[in-house]
GROMACS .gro file of C-alpha atoms in nm:
model
  479
    1UNK     CA    1  -6.969  -8.225  -1.220
    2UNK     CA    2  -6.747  -8.233  -1.530
    3UNK     CA    3  -6.392  -8.330  -1.437
    4UNK     CA    4  -6.281  -8.448  -1.783
    5UNK     CA    5  -5.961  -8.287  -1.905
    6UNK     CA    6  -5.958  -8.082  -2.224
    7UNK     CA    7  -5.763  -8.200  -2.524
    8UNK     CA    8  -5.411  -8.074  -2.452
    9UNK     CA    9  -5.082  -8.194  -2.593
   10UNK     CA   10  -4.896  -8.397  -2.333
   11UNK     CA   11  -4.572  -8.203  -2.369
   12UNK     CA   12  -4.454  -7.905  -2.571
   13UNK     CA   13  -4.153  -8.030  -2.765
   14UNK     CA   14  -3.805  -7.887  -2.719
   15UNK     CA   15  -3.787  -7.738  -3.069
   16UNK     CA   16  -4.109  -7.541  -3.021
   17UNK     CA   17  -3.992  -7.412  -2.684
   18UNK     CA   18  -3.657  -7.300  -2.827
   19UNK     CA   19  -3.831  -7.132  -3.122
   20UNK     CA   20  -4.055  -6.934  -2.885
   21UNK     CA   21  -3.759  -6.844  -2.668
   22UNK     CA   22  -3.556  -6.717  -2.963
   23UNK     CA   23  -3.855  -6.528  -3.103
   24UNK     CA   24  -3.873  -6.331  -2.779
   25UNK     CA   25  -3.511  -6.209  -2.798
   26UNK     CA   26  -3.570  -5.908  -3.029
   27UNK     CA   27  -3.898  -5.829  -2.859
   28UNK     CA   28  -3.730  -5.821  -2.518
   29UNK     CA   29  -3.471  -5.577  -2.652
   30UNK     CA   30  -3.744  -5.353  -2.794
   31UNK     CA   31  -3.936  -5.354  -2.466
   32UNK     CA   32  -3.640  -5.200  -2.282
   33UNK     CA   33  -3.758  -4.861  -2.406
   34UNK     CA   34  -4.131  -4.923  -2.356
   35UNK     CA   35  -4.313  -4.642  -2.179
   36UNK     CA   36  -4.532  -4.649  -1.872
   37UNK     CA   37  -4.832  -4.568  -2.091
   38UNK     CA   38  -4.765  -4.868  -2.315
   39UNK     CA   39  -4.730  -5.106  -2.021
   40UNK     CA   40  -5.037  -4.964  -1.847
   41UNK     CA   41  -5.240  -5.019  -2.164
   42UNK     CA   42  -5.145  -5.388  -2.158
   43UNK     CA   43  -5.243  -5.418  -1.793
   44UNK     CA   44  -5.578  -5.255  -1.862
   45UNK     CA   45  -5.643  -5.497  -2.148
   46UNK     CA   46  -5.556  -5.790  -1.921
   47UNK     CA   47  -5.791  -5.655  -1.655
   48UNK     CA   48  -6.073  -5.615  -1.906
   49UNK     CA   49  -6.018  -5.970  -2.023
   50UNK     CA   50  -6.039  -6.098  -1.664
   51UNK     CA   51  -6.382  -5.938  -1.638
   52UNK     CA   52  -6.490  -6.061  -1.980
   53UNK     CA   53  -6.388  -6.421  -1.901
   54UNK     CA   54  -6.514  -6.418  -1.540
   55UNK     CA   55  -6.763  -6.698  -1.597
   56UNK     CA   56  -6.508  -6.901  -1.793
   57UNK     CA   57  -6.258  -6.874  -1.505
   58UNK     CA   58  -6.523  -6.995  -1.260
   59UNK     CA   59  -6.612  -7.285  -1.487
   60UNK     CA   60  -6.252  -7.391  -1.541
   61UNK     CA   61  -6.172  -7.388  -1.168
   62UNK     CA   62  -6.487  -7.587  -1.093
   63UNK     CA   63  -6.405  -7.839  -1.364
   64UNK     CA   64  -6.053  -7.893  -1.232
   65UNK     CA   65  -6.132  -7.933  -0.861
   66UNK     CA   66  -6.487  -7.823  -0.784
   67UNK     CA   67  -6.379  -7.483  -0.660
   68UNK     CA   68  -6.678  -7.277  -0.540
   69UNK     CA   69  -6.759  -6.967  -0.743
   70UNK     CA   70  -6.719  -6.737  -0.443
   71UNK     CA   71  -6.373  -6.877  -0.371
   72UNK     CA   72  -6.280  -6.832  -0.736
   73UNK     CA   73  -6.384  -6.469  -0.714
   74UNK     CA   74  -6.192  -6.393  -0.394
   75UNK     CA   75  -5.883  -6.608  -0.447
   76UNK     CA   76  -5.835  -6.621  -0.824
   77UNK     CA   77  -5.990  -6.312  -0.983
   78UNK     CA   78  -5.969  -6.051  -0.705
   79UNK     CA   79  -5.591  -6.084  -0.642
   80UNK     CA   80  -5.508  -6.051  -1.013
   81UNK     CA   81  -5.735  -5.751  -1.062
   82UNK     CA   82  -5.599  -5.593  -0.743
   83UNK     CA   83  -5.241  -5.642  -0.866
   84UNK     CA   84  -5.329  -5.489  -1.203
   85UNK     CA   85  -5.508  -5.192  -1.045
   86UNK     CA   86  -5.218  -5.129  -0.809
   87UNK     CA   87  -4.962  -5.141  -1.089
   88UNK     CA   88  -5.173  -4.916  -1.313
   89UNK     CA   89  -5.195  -4.654  -1.036
   90UNK     CA   90  -4.828  -4.659  -0.937
   91UNK     CA   91  -4.627  -4.769  -1.241
   92UNK     CA   92  -4.519  -4.421  -1.353
   93UNK     CA   93  -4.366  -4.358  -1.012
   94UNK     CA   94  -4.206  -4.703  -0.996
   95UNK     CA   95  -4.037  -4.651  -1.333
   96UNK     CA   96  -3.882  -4.315  -1.244
   97UNK     CA   97  -3.510  -4.331  -1.169
   98UNK     CA   98  -3.434  -4.299  -0.798
   99UNK     CA   99  -3.191  -4.018  -0.723
  100UNK     CA  100  -2.923  -4.105  -0.466
  101UNK     CA  101  -2.749  -3.843  -0.258
  102UNK     CA  102  -2.371  -3.844  -0.293
  103UNK     CA  103  -2.150  -3.950  -0.007
  104UNK     CA  104  -1.864  -3.726   0.096
  105UNK     CA  105  -1.626  -3.946  -0.102
  106UNK     CA  106  -1.851  -3.913  -0.409
  107UNK     CA  107  -1.894  -3.536  -0.380
  108UNK     CA  108  -1.918  -3.387  -0.726
  109UNK     CA  109  -2.099  -3.683  -0.884
  110UNK     CA  110  -2.465  -3.743  -0.958
  111UNK     CA  111  -2.609  -4.090  -0.903
  112UNK     CA  112  -2.937  -4.269  -0.965
  113UNK     CA  113  -3.087  -4.615  -0.986
  114UNK     CA  114  -3.273  -4.700  -1.305
  115UNK     CA  115  -3.518  -4.988  -1.333
  116UNK     CA  116  -3.473  -5.179  -1.655
  117UNK     CA  117  -3.652  -5.497  -1.768
  118UNK     CA  118  -3.472  -5.820  -1.693
  119UNK     CA  119  -3.560  -5.947  -2.041
  120UNK     CA  120  -3.693  -6.291  -2.127
  121UNK     CA  121  -3.872  -6.434  -1.823
  122UNK     CA  122  -4.014  -6.775  -1.738
  123UNK     CA  123  -4.310  -6.817  -1.502
  124UNK     CA  124  -4.379  -7.170  -1.379
  125UNK     CA  125  -4.707  -7.169  -1.188
  126UNK     CA  126  -4.878  -7.425  -0.961
  127UNK     CA  127  -5.217  -7.593  -0.961
  128UNK     CA  128  -5.365  -7.484  -0.628
  129UNK     CA  129  -5.451  -7.128  -0.738
  130UNK     CA  130  -5.388  -7.166  -1.111
  131UNK     CA  131  -5.519  -6.830  -1.237
  132UNK     CA  132  -5.400  -6.617  -0.944
  133UNK     CA  133  -5.049  -6.761  -0.925
  134UNK     CA  134  -5.002  -6.739  -1.303
  135UNK     CA  135  -5.146  -6.398  -1.381
  136UNK     CA  136  -5.034  -6.229  -1.058
  137UNK     CA  137  -4.663  -6.264  -1.143
  138UNK     CA  138  -4.750  -6.191  -1.506
  139UNK     CA  139  -4.884  -5.848  -1.404
  140UNK     CA  140  -4.548  -5.768  -1.242
  141UNK     CA  141  -4.356  -5.896  -1.545
  142UNK     CA  142  -4.564  -5.680  -1.781
  143UNK     CA  143  -4.528  -5.377  -1.553
  144UNK     CA  144  -4.150  -5.421  -1.558
  145UNK     CA  145  -4.142  -5.448  -1.939
  146UNK     CA  146  -4.047  -5.812  -1.997
  147UNK     CA  147  -4.140  -6.091  -2.233
  148UNK     CA  148  -4.281  -6.405  -2.070
  149UNK     CA  149  -4.319  -6.774  -2.135
  150UNK     CA  150  -4.580  -6.910  -1.893
  151UNK     CA  151  -4.587  -7.280  -1.803
  152UNK     CA  152  -4.906  -7.350  -1.604
  153UNK     CA  153  -4.960  -7.672  -1.412
  154UNK     CA  154  -5.075  -7.976  -1.603
  155UNK     CA  155  -5.279  -8.083  -1.298
  156UNK     CA  156  -5.543  -7.815  -1.365
  157UNK     CA  157  -5.582  -7.863  -1.742
  158UNK     CA  158  -5.904  -7.664  -1.782
  159UNK     CA  159  -5.744  -7.358  -1.625
  160UNK     CA  160  -5.425  -7.411  -1.825
  161UNK     CA  161  -5.618  -7.427  -2.151
  162UNK     CA  162  -5.820  -7.117  -2.059
  163UNK     CA  163  -5.507  -6.915  -1.978
  164UNK     CA  164  -5.349  -7.018  -2.307
  165UNK     CA  165  -5.659  -6.899  -2.489
  166UNK     CA  166  -5.675  -6.571  -2.296
  167UNK     CA  167  -5.310  -6.480  -2.345
  168UNK     CA  168  -5.327  -6.580  -2.711
  169UNK     CA  169  -5.610  -6.331  -2.750
  170UNK     CA  170  -5.411  -6.047  -2.594
  171UNK     CA  171  -5.049  -6.094  -2.696
  172UNK     CA  172  -4.828  -6.208  -2.981
  173UNK     CA  173  -4.622  -6.512  -2.891
  174UNK     CA  174  -4.298  -6.315  -2.928
  175UNK     CA  175  -4.404  -6.115  -2.619
  176UNK     CA  176  -4.615  -6.340  -2.396
  177UNK     CA  177  -4.703  -6.702  -2.466
  178UNK     CA  178  -4.803  -7.023  -2.291
  179UNK     CA  179  -4.660  -7.372  -2.318
  180UNK     CA  180  -4.833  -7.683  -2.192
  181UNK     CA  181  -4.690  -7.996  -2.040
  182UNK     CA  182  -4.551  -8.161  -1.729
  183UNK     CA  183  -4.201  -8.257  -1.618
  184UNK     CA  184  -4.048  -8.293  -1.965
  185UNK     CA  185  -4.171  -7.950  -2.073
  186UNK     CA  186  -4.031  -7.794  -1.755
  187UNK     CA  187  -3.697  -7.963  -1.819
  188UNK     CA  188  -3.681  -7.821  -2.172
  189UNK     CA  189  -3.760  -7.474  -2.038
  190UNK     CA  190  -3.503  -7.490  -1.760
  191UNK     CA  191  -3.228  -7.573  -2.010
  192UNK     CA  192  -3.263  -7.226  -2.163
  193UNK     CA  193  -3.080  -6.911  -2.045
  194UNK     CA  194  -3.377  -6.705  -1.930
  195UNK     CA  195  -3.305  -6.367  -1.774
  196UNK     CA  196  -3.534  -6.441  -1.479
  197UNK     CA  197  -3.737  -6.736  -1.352
  198UNK     CA  198  -4.039  -6.698  -1.126
  199UNK     CA  199  -4.137  -7.033  -0.976
  200UNK     CA  200  -4.419  -7.116  -0.737
  201UNK     CA  201  -4.431  -7.468  -0.596
  202UNK     CA  202  -4.277  -7.704  -0.345
  203UNK     CA  203  -3.935  -7.659  -0.182
  204UNK     CA  204  -3.821  -7.986  -0.340
  205UNK     CA  205  -3.893  -7.866  -0.694
  206UNK     CA  206  -3.769  -7.519  -0.605
  207UNK     CA  207  -3.425  -7.667  -0.544
  208UNK     CA  208  -3.431  -7.822  -0.892
  209UNK     CA  209  -3.532  -7.490  -1.049
  210UNK     CA  210  -3.259  -7.304  -0.862
  211UNK     CA  211  -2.997  -7.559  -0.960
  212UNK     CA  212  -3.097  -7.533  -1.327
  213UNK     CA  213  -3.096  -7.153  -1.311
  214UNK     CA  214  -2.747  -7.161  -1.164
  215UNK     CA  215  -2.615  -7.317  -1.485
  216UNK     CA  216  -2.691  -6.988  -1.663
  217UNK     CA  217  -2.655  -6.758  -1.357
  218UNK     CA  218  -3.023  -6.675  -1.404
  219UNK     CA  219  -3.189  -6.481  -1.124
  220UNK     CA  220  -3.485  -6.650  -0.956
  221UNK     CA  221  -3.786  -6.572  -0.744
  222UNK     CA  222  -3.901  -6.882  -0.557
  223UNK     CA  223  -4.237  -6.889  -0.381
  224UNK     CA  224  -4.235  -7.220  -0.200
  225UNK     CA  225  -4.417  -7.344   0.107
  226UNK     CA  226  -4.362  -7.526   0.433
  227UNK     CA  227  -4.551  -7.594   0.749
  228UNK     CA  228  -4.702  -7.260   0.852
  229UNK     CA  229  -4.769  -7.272   1.228
  230UNK     CA  230  -5.038  -7.105   1.437
  231UNK     CA  231  -4.988  -7.007   1.801
  232UNK     CA  232  -5.300  -6.942   2.009
  233UNK     CA  233  -5.248  -6.779   2.347
  234UNK     CA  234  -5.491  -6.814   2.636
  235UNK     CA  235  -5.567  -6.441   2.599
  236UNK     CA  236  -5.699  -6.483   2.244
  237UNK     CA  237  -6.061  -6.433   2.142
  238UNK     CA  238  -6.122  -6.805   2.090
  239UNK     CA  239  -6.441  -6.781   1.884
  240UNK     CA  240  -6.290  -6.527   1.643
  241UNK     CA  241  -5.963  -6.718   1.632
  242UNK     CA  242  -6.137  -7.041   1.538
  243UNK     CA  243  -6.334  -6.868   1.264
  244UNK     CA  244  -6.021  -6.714   1.110
  245UNK     CA  245  -5.817  -7.036   1.138
  246UNK     CA  246  -6.100  -7.249   0.995
  247UNK     CA  247  -6.142  -7.020   0.695
  248UNK     CA  248  -5.767  -7.000   0.630
  249UNK     CA  249  -5.726  -7.374   0.664
  250UNK     CA  250  -6.031  -7.523   0.494
  251UNK     CA  251  -6.082  -7.279   0.205
  252UNK     CA  252  -5.965  -7.451  -0.115
  253UNK     CA  253  -5.973  -7.772   0.092
  254UNK     CA  254  -5.647  -7.671   0.259
  255UNK     CA  255  -5.455  -7.657  -0.070
  256UNK     CA  256  -5.297  -7.321   0.007
  257UNK     CA  257  -4.925  -7.255   0.051
  258UNK     CA  258  -4.992  -7.018   0.343
  259UNK     CA  259  -5.275  -7.218   0.501
  260UNK     CA  260  -5.238  -7.287   0.874
  261UNK     CA  261  -5.058  -7.620   0.882
  262UNK     CA  262  -5.081  -7.694   1.253
  263UNK     CA  263  -5.193  -7.514   1.568
  264UNK     CA  264  -5.013  -7.470   1.900
  265UNK     CA  265  -5.285  -7.375   2.150
  266UNK     CA  266  -5.241  -7.297   2.518
  267UNK     CA  267  -5.357  -7.591   2.727
  268UNK     CA  268  -5.595  -7.369   2.928
  269UNK     CA  269  -5.806  -7.297   2.617
  270UNK     CA  270  -5.741  -7.610   2.408
  271UNK     CA  271  -6.084  -7.766   2.467
  272UNK     CA  272  -6.257  -7.435   2.402
  273UNK     CA  273  -6.060  -7.393   2.080
  274UNK     CA  274  -6.156  -7.738   1.951
  275UNK     CA  275  -6.521  -7.673   2.028
  276UNK     CA  276  -6.505  -7.331   1.860
  277UNK     CA  277  -6.351  -7.493   1.553
  278UNK     CA  278  -6.639  -7.741   1.539
  279UNK     CA  279  -6.888  -7.454   1.548
  280UNK     CA  280  -6.699  -7.255   1.285
  281UNK     CA  281  -6.684  -7.545   1.041
  282UNK     CA  282  -7.053  -7.622   1.095
  283UNK     CA  283  -7.136  -7.257   1.030
  284UNK     CA  284  -6.926  -7.251   0.710
  285UNK     CA  285  -7.010  -7.588   0.558
  286UNK     CA  286  -7.291  -7.750   0.758
  287UNK     CA  287  -7.303  -8.071   0.959
  288UNK     CA  288  -7.050  -8.340   0.877
  289UNK     CA  289  -7.296  -8.551   0.682
  290UNK     CA  290  -7.392  -8.249   0.468
  291UNK     CA  291  -7.045  -8.124   0.375
  292UNK     CA  292  -6.991  -8.364   0.078
  293UNK     CA  293  -7.293  -8.208  -0.094
  294UNK     CA  294  -7.207  -7.849  -0.004
  295UNK     CA  295  -7.104  -7.658  -0.320
  296UNK     CA  296  -6.898  -7.418  -0.104
  297UNK     CA  297  -6.646  -7.689  -0.015
  298UNK     CA  298  -6.364  -7.765  -0.259
  299UNK     CA  299  -6.213  -8.102  -0.356
  300UNK     CA  300  -5.857  -8.231  -0.359
  301UNK     CA  301  -5.712  -8.168  -0.704
  302UNK     CA  302  -5.661  -8.532  -0.805
  303UNK     CA  303  -5.656  -8.888  -0.680
  304UNK     CA  304  -5.282  -8.895  -0.617
  305UNK     CA  305  -5.295  -8.595  -0.383
  306UNK     CA  306  -5.616  -8.726  -0.226
  307UNK     CA  307  -5.442  -9.053  -0.142
  308UNK     CA  308  -5.138  -8.865  -0.006
  309UNK     CA  309  -5.349  -8.653   0.232
  310UNK     CA  310  -5.559  -8.955   0.329
  311UNK     CA  311  -5.236  -9.140   0.407
  312UNK     CA  312  -5.128  -8.866   0.647
  313UNK     CA  313  -5.460  -8.889   0.830
  314UNK     CA  314  -5.452  -9.268   0.844
  315UNK     CA  315  -5.095  -9.269   0.974
  316UNK     CA  316  -5.190  -9.028   1.255
  317UNK     CA  317  -5.501  -9.219   1.363
  318UNK     CA  318  -5.321  -9.553   1.350
  319UNK     CA  319  -5.072  -9.403   1.595
  320UNK     CA  320  -5.352  -9.304   1.832
  321UNK     CA  321  -5.460  -8.957   1.720
  322UNK     CA  322  -5.822  -8.855   1.781
  323UNK     CA  323  -6.050  -8.673   1.537
  324UNK     CA  324  -6.288  -8.446   1.732
  325UNK     CA  325  -6.389  -8.294   1.398
  326UNK     CA  326  -6.418  -8.470   1.064
  327UNK     CA  327  -6.329  -8.830   0.992
  328UNK     CA  328  -6.080  -9.038   0.801
  329UNK     CA  329  -6.333  -9.255   0.621
  330UNK     CA  330  -6.289  -9.283   0.246
  331UNK     CA  331  -6.484  -9.035   0.039
  332UNK     CA  332  -6.560  -9.031  -0.331
  333UNK     CA  333  -6.473  -8.762  -0.582
  334UNK     CA  334  -6.147  -8.677  -0.402
  335UNK     CA  335  -6.339  -8.553  -0.099
  336UNK     CA  336  -6.176  -8.521   0.243
  337UNK     CA  337  -6.372  -8.367   0.529
  338UNK     CA  338  -6.243  -8.072   0.733
  339UNK     CA  339  -6.058  -8.265   1.003
  340UNK     CA  340  -5.898  -8.181   1.338
  341UNK     CA  341  -5.638  -8.416   1.483
  342UNK     CA  342  -5.549  -8.418   1.853
  343UNK     CA  343  -5.336  -8.634   2.084
  344UNK     CA  344  -5.091  -8.686   1.800
  345UNK     CA  345  -4.792  -8.915   1.830
  346UNK     CA  346  -4.474  -8.704   1.776
  347UNK     CA  347  -4.357  -8.954   1.512
  348UNK     CA  348  -4.666  -8.903   1.296
  349UNK     CA  349  -4.595  -8.799   0.939
  350UNK     CA  350  -4.856  -8.524   0.957
  351UNK     CA  351  -4.624  -8.332   1.190
  352UNK     CA  352  -4.328  -8.352   0.953
  353UNK     CA  353  -4.468  -8.333   0.599
  354UNK     CA  354  -4.642  -8.031   0.448
  355UNK     CA  355  -5.009  -8.129   0.460
  356UNK     CA  356  -5.163  -7.926   0.175
  357UNK     CA  357  -5.506  -8.059   0.259
  358UNK     CA  358  -5.789  -8.016   0.512
  359UNK     CA  359  -5.617  -8.179   0.810
  360UNK     CA  360  -5.534  -7.958   1.108
  361UNK     CA  361  -5.317  -8.102   1.388
  362UNK     CA  362  -5.379  -7.936   1.726
  363UNK     CA  363  -5.094  -7.937   1.976
  364UNK     CA  364  -5.098  -7.791   2.327
  365UNK     CA  365  -4.843  -7.593   2.528
  366UNK     CA  366  -4.812  -7.438   2.873
  367UNK     CA  367  -4.510  -7.217   2.802
  368UNK     CA  368  -4.469  -7.025   2.475
  369UNK     CA  369  -4.106  -7.131   2.461
  370UNK     CA  370  -4.230  -7.481   2.370
  371UNK     CA  371  -4.388  -7.390   2.032
  372UNK     CA  372  -4.111  -7.137   1.964
  373UNK     CA  373  -3.851  -7.410   2.006
  374UNK     CA  374  -4.043  -7.643   1.775
  375UNK     CA  375  -4.080  -7.373   1.509
  376UNK     CA  376  -3.712  -7.283   1.526
  377UNK     CA  377  -3.610  -7.649   1.496
  378UNK     CA  378  -3.797  -7.681   1.164
  379UNK     CA  379  -3.731  -7.512   0.826
  380UNK     CA  380  -3.848  -7.151   0.820
  381UNK     CA  381  -4.217  -7.134   0.723
  382UNK     CA  382  -4.383  -6.922   0.458
  383UNK     CA  383  -4.625  -6.781   0.715
  384UNK     CA  384  -4.674  -6.773   1.091
  385UNK     CA  385  -4.996  -6.677   1.267
  386UNK     CA  386  -5.031  -6.546   1.624
  387UNK     CA  387  -5.360  -6.508   1.805
  388UNK     CA  388  -5.350  -6.318   2.134
  389UNK     CA  389  -5.460  -6.001   2.310
  390UNK     CA  390  -5.130  -5.976   2.497
  391UNK     CA  391  -4.893  -5.752   2.299
  392UNK     CA  392  -4.590  -5.876   2.493
  393UNK     CA  393  -4.680  -6.235   2.397
  394UNK     CA  394  -4.717  -6.137   2.031
  395UNK     CA  395  -4.383  -5.956   2.022
  396UNK     CA  396  -4.214  -6.244   2.202
  397UNK     CA  397  -4.328  -6.487   1.928
  398UNK     CA  398  -4.239  -6.259   1.637
  399UNK     CA  399  -3.901  -6.165   1.782
  400UNK     CA  400  -3.801  -6.524   1.858
  401UNK     CA  401  -3.902  -6.677   1.522
  402UNK     CA  402  -3.852  -6.624   1.149
  403UNK     CA  403  -4.113  -6.659   0.874
  404UNK     CA  404  -4.186  -6.526   0.529
  405UNK     CA  405  -4.485  -6.329   0.661
  406UNK     CA  406  -4.698  -6.306   0.972
  407UNK     CA  407  -5.058  -6.222   1.059
  408UNK     CA  408  -5.170  -6.124   1.408
  409UNK     CA  409  -5.525  -6.231   1.495
  410UNK     CA  410  -5.592  -6.324   1.132
  411UNK     CA  411  -5.471  -6.576   0.875
  412UNK     CA  412  -5.372  -6.574   0.505
  413UNK     CA  413  -5.511  -6.225   0.423
  414UNK     CA  414  -5.165  -6.068   0.410
  415UNK     CA  415  -5.144  -6.219   0.059
  416UNK     CA  416  -5.403  -5.964  -0.056
  417UNK     CA  417  -5.216  -5.658   0.080
  418UNK     CA  418  -5.053  -5.511  -0.231
  419UNK     CA  419  -4.830  -5.277  -0.027
  420UNK     CA  420  -4.666  -5.570   0.154
  421UNK     CA  421  -4.394  -5.797   0.015
  422UNK     CA  422  -4.501  -6.158  -0.024
  423UNK     CA  423  -4.234  -6.424  -0.011
  424UNK     CA  424  -4.058  -6.686   0.193
  425UNK     CA  425  -3.726  -6.722   0.364
  426UNK     CA  426  -3.475  -7.001   0.299
  427UNK     CA  427  -3.674  -7.325   0.263
  428UNK     CA  428  -4.001  -7.136   0.210
  429UNK     CA  429  -3.877  -6.913  -0.068
  430UNK     CA  430  -3.638  -6.661  -0.213
  431UNK     CA  431  -3.729  -6.305  -0.310
  432UNK     CA  432  -4.059  -6.118  -0.292
  433UNK     CA  433  -4.358  -6.047  -0.512
  434UNK     CA  434  -4.672  -5.831  -0.521
  435UNK     CA  435  -4.703  -5.462  -0.594
  436UNK     CA  436  -4.380  -5.264  -0.603
  437UNK     CA  437  -4.191  -5.570  -0.478
  438UNK     CA  438  -4.310  -5.772  -0.778
  439UNK     CA  439  -4.209  -5.491  -1.016
  440UNK     CA  440  -3.862  -5.489  -0.861
  441UNK     CA  441  -3.836  -5.869  -0.879
  442UNK     CA  442  -3.879  -5.850  -1.257
  443UNK     CA  443  -3.650  -5.545  -1.291
  444UNK     CA  444  -3.275  -5.502  -1.287
  445UNK     CA  445  -3.178  -5.212  -1.060
  446UNK     CA  446  -2.906  -5.045  -1.262
  447UNK     CA  447  -2.670  -4.805  -1.088
  448UNK     CA  448  -2.581  -4.498  -1.297
  449UNK     CA  449  -2.317  -4.246  -1.183
  450UNK     CA  450  -2.242  -3.924  -1.372
  451UNK     CA  451  -1.915  -3.736  -1.329
  452UNK     CA  452  -1.950  -3.362  -1.274
  453UNK     CA  453  -1.657  -3.221  -1.079
  454UNK     CA  454  -1.550  -3.500  -0.844
  455UNK     CA  455  -1.214  -3.526  -0.672
  456UNK     CA  456  -1.139  -3.871  -0.813
  457UNK     CA  457  -0.836  -3.732  -1.000
  458UNK     CA  458  -0.663  -3.689  -0.662
  459UNK     CA  459  -0.640  -4.068  -0.625
  460UNK     CA  460  -0.471  -4.136  -0.959
  461UNK     CA  461  -0.110  -4.253  -0.991
  462UNK     CA  462   0.171  -4.178  -0.963
  463UNK     CA  463   0.125  -4.231  -0.589
  464UNK     CA  464   0.323  -3.938  -0.463
  465UNK     CA  465   0.359  -3.843  -0.102
  466UNK     CA  466   0.069  -3.601  -0.145
  467UNK     CA  467  -0.148  -3.867  -0.315
  468UNK     CA  468  -0.084  -4.114  -0.036
  469UNK     CA  469  -0.176  -3.846   0.220
  470UNK     CA  470  -0.506  -3.779   0.036
  471UNK     CA  471  -0.587  -4.152   0.028
  472UNK     CA  472  -0.521  -4.185   0.402
  473UNK     CA  473  -0.740  -3.882   0.464
  474UNK     CA  474  -1.020  -4.036   0.258
  475UNK     CA  475  -0.997  -4.366   0.446
  476UNK     CA  476  -1.031  -4.189   0.780
  477UNK     CA  477  -1.287  -3.918   0.708
  478UNK     CA  478  -1.455  -3.939   0.365
  479UNK     CA  479  -1.663  -4.256   0.373
   0.00000   0.00000   0.00000
């Protein structure tokens, strides 16, 4: 397996970044009047290029962290193509001004909301789904008529180099371009007064991005993360639940922002759930001794993250946790086995830190108020998953908690639903993306009111006795 990084410059210098940013100013102004047909043509060309470079995308993802070809197809290529297809089908309708009925106070006026491009946009994308989480927001930015500077993660250099090559083939740099680098490059970018920033990453870095954006009053969309919980009721279909949780958790070796982070399972079915998880993992990846050689199982992206995840597992087992599935033995090539942890000490780091790896703590409860209280005591998660046949149980959990999104009797697939908003809440994110929501994130919703024959002249000074009477009447009855 080739894991050598391509020859990329360590950082894009500040002068180059500012030159690109300034070059996009006139282009952004010109794109304000771009038509739906022009934007759709760009989306179609991007879609064609995704198909043309299919094998290259697979190869780059495998080179960066041994991502299986099937997972590349379903989690990197499919979401981008689905976003492009959805935007192509609906963009003309999205771009049409929305007529707004007048209120009684505004009788005699005509109002509408127009969707105009925000302008020069910055997309900072992560390493865990490098193609998907770069080109997905890019589709929305193109649909909304913006220019873009894309800064992909330096931790997946093969994918970063491929995206730079692909976008260079499609676009002039004064419209869409890519810059390479790590922290220093991001700092240079965040010093500039972009019109919108779309960031995907950790809550800690999200705070830095938001603080930098505040210096220019730049709008932001933040897709962050957190510890997405699972609640399994005793009424759940345990075999199906385990299969869905195992796939959501161990695909991409757990390096998914909406992956199940930990499971609260009813004590009556806890043993059955653990056994069903063992069977599901064996079905997906084989026996424990065979998983390291299974090409369908991904690797941790680099040694630093491997050591971080391994440290979480070691801390838990040193505090007495058991591993009914997987092990915490060292593995080469940044390999960590799919691992369940039970009997976990409450002080274990794995219960407090976002795992972002193939470790799944299993906690038990006898009353649903126990996991609800734990969830509500923690920062709001990006996703919450409920498995049950009891509708009252499901509604109790949803009504008593808050999360960016929720699946019932399934995990992670809500990301692929282009009619749903995708985003977090508070610590797990700000704003939404995907489909129409992504188009709106990259658009300014401009209110336009046209005077026809309104009664506004009745409120003008001098404030005579009659004028004051009209104002009082309006306050009471015309709002």
